Backbone as CSV, one residue per row, in Angstrom:
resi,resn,N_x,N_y,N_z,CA_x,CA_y,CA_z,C_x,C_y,C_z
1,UNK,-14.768,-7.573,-7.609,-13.853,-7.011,-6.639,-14.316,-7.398,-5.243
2,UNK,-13.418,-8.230,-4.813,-13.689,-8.295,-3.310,-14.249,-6.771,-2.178
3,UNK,-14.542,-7.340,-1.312,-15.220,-6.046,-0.342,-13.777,-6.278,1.090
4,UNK,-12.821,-5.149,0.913,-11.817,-4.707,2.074,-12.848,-4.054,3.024
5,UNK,-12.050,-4.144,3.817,-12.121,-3.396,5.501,-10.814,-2.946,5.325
6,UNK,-11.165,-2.279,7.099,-9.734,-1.674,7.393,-9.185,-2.432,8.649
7,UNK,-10.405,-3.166,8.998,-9.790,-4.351,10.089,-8.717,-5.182,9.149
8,UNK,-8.785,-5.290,7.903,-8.151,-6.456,7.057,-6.413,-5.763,6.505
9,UNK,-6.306,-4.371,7.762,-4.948,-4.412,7.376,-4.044,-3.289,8.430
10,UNK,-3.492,-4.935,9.183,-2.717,-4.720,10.371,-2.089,-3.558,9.967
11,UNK,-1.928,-2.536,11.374,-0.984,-1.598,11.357,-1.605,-0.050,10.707
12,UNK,-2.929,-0.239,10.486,-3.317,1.013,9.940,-4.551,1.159,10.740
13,UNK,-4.325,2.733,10.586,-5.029,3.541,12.233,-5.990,4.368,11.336
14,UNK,-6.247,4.831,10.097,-7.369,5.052,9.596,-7.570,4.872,8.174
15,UNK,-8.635,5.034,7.368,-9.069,4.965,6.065,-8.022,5.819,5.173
16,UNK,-7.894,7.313,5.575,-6.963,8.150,4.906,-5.784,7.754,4.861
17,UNK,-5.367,6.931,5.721,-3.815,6.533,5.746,-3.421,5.515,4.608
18,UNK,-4.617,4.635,5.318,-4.201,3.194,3.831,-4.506,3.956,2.624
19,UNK,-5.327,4.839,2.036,-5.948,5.414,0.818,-4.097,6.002,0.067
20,UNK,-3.376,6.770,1.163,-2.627,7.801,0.334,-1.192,6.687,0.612
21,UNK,-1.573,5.569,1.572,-0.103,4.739,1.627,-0.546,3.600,0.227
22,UNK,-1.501,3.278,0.159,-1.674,2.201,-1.419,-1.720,3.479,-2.655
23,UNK,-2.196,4.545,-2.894,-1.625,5.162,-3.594,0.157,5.615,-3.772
24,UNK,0.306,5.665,-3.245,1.823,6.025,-3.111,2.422,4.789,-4.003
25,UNK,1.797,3.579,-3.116,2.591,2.433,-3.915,1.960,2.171,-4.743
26,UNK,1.109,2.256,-5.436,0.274,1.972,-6.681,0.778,2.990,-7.696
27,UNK,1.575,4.201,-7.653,2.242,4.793,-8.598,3.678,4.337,-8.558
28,UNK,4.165,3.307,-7.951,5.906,2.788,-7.809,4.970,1.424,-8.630
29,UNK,3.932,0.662,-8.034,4.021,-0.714,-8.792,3.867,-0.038,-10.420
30,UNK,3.072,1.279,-10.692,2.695,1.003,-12.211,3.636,1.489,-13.119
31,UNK,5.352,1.488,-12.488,6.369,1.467,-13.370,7.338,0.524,-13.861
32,UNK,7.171,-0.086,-15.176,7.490,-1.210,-15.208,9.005,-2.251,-14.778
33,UNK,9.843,-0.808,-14.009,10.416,-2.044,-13.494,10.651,-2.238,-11.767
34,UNK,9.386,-2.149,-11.845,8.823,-2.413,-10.551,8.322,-4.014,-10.125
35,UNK,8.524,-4.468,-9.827,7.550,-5.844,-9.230,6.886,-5.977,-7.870
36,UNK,6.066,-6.568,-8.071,5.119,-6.819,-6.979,5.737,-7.296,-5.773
37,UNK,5.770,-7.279,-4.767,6.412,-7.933,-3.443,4.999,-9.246,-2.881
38,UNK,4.598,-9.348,-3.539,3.115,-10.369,-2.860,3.092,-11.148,-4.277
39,UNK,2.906,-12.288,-4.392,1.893,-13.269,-5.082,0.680,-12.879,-5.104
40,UNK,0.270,-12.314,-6.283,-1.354,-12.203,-6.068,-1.735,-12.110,-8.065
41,UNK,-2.898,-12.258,-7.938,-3.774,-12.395,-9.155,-4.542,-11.167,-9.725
42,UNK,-4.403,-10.233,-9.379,-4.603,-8.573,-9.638,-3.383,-8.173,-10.613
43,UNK,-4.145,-7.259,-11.227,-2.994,-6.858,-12.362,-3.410,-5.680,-12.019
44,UNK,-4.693,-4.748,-11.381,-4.461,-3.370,-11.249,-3.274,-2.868,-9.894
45,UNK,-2.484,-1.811,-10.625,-1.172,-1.585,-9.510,-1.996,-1.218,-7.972
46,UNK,-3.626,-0.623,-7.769,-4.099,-0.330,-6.971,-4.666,-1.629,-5.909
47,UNK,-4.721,-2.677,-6.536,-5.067,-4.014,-6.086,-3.823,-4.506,-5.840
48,UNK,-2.800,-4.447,-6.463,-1.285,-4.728,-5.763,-1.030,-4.369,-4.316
49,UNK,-1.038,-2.924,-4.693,-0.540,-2.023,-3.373,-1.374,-2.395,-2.596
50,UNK,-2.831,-2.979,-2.483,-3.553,-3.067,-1.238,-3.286,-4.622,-1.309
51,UNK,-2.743,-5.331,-2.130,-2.655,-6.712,-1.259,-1.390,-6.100,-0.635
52,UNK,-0.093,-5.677,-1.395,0.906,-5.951,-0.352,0.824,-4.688,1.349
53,UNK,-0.454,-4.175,1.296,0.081,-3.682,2.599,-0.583,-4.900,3.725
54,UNK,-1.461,-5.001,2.837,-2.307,-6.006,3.961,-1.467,-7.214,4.082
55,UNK,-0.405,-7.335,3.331,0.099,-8.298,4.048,1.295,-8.054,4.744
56,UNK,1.590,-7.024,5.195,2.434,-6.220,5.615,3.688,-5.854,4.740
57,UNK,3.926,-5.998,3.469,5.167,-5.522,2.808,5.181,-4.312,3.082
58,UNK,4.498,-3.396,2.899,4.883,-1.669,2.812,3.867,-1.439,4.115
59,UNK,4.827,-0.520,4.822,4.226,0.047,5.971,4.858,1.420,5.932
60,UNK,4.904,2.265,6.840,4.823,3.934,7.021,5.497,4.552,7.981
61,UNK,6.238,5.241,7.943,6.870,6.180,8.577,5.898,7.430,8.703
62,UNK,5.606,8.360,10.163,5.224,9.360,10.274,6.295,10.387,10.268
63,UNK,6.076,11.349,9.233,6.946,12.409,9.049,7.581,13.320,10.307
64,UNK,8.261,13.927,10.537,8.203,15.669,10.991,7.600,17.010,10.199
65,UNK,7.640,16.991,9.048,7.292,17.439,8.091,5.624,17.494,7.751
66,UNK,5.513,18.141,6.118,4.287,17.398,5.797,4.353,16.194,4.805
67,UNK,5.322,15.252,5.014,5.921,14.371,4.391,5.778,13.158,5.400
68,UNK,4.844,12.307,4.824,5.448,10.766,5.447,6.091,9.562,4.436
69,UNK,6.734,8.709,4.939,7.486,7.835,3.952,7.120,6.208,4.076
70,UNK,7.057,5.864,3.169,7.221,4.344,2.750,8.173,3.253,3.007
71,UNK,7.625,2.612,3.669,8.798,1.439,3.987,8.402,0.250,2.965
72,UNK,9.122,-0.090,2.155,9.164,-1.105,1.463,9.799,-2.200,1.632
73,UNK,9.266,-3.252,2.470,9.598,-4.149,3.189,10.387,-5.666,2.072
């Protein structure tokens, strides 16, 4: 397993954010009729979701609520 940063993914302002925004999408990639939005060589849905944020497919909406949302680019 490669070694991430959080320099390695534009648009995110802390650790907790990318953690619960690649979870979020790591329970949408691990339904099968879901597909990946990135080319990549990972088959875990958690290695998905962190290639595609880092490459900017899914980014984040800050809620009003205690709800924030997913942009699936």
């Amino acid at each position: 397993m490669e070694h991430l940063a959080l320099e390695d993914f534009p648009g995110i302002d802390s650790l907790y954010r990318l953690v619960n925004i690649a979870s979020r999408r790591a329970t949408q990639v691990s339904k099968p009729e879901t597909r990946a939005l990135v080319s990549t060589h990972a088959k875990k849905p958690i290695m998905i979701a962190l290639d595609e944020v880092r490459e900017g497919k899914v980014s984040y909406r800050v809620g009003e609520g205690e709800e924030d949302e997913l942009d699936i680019l």
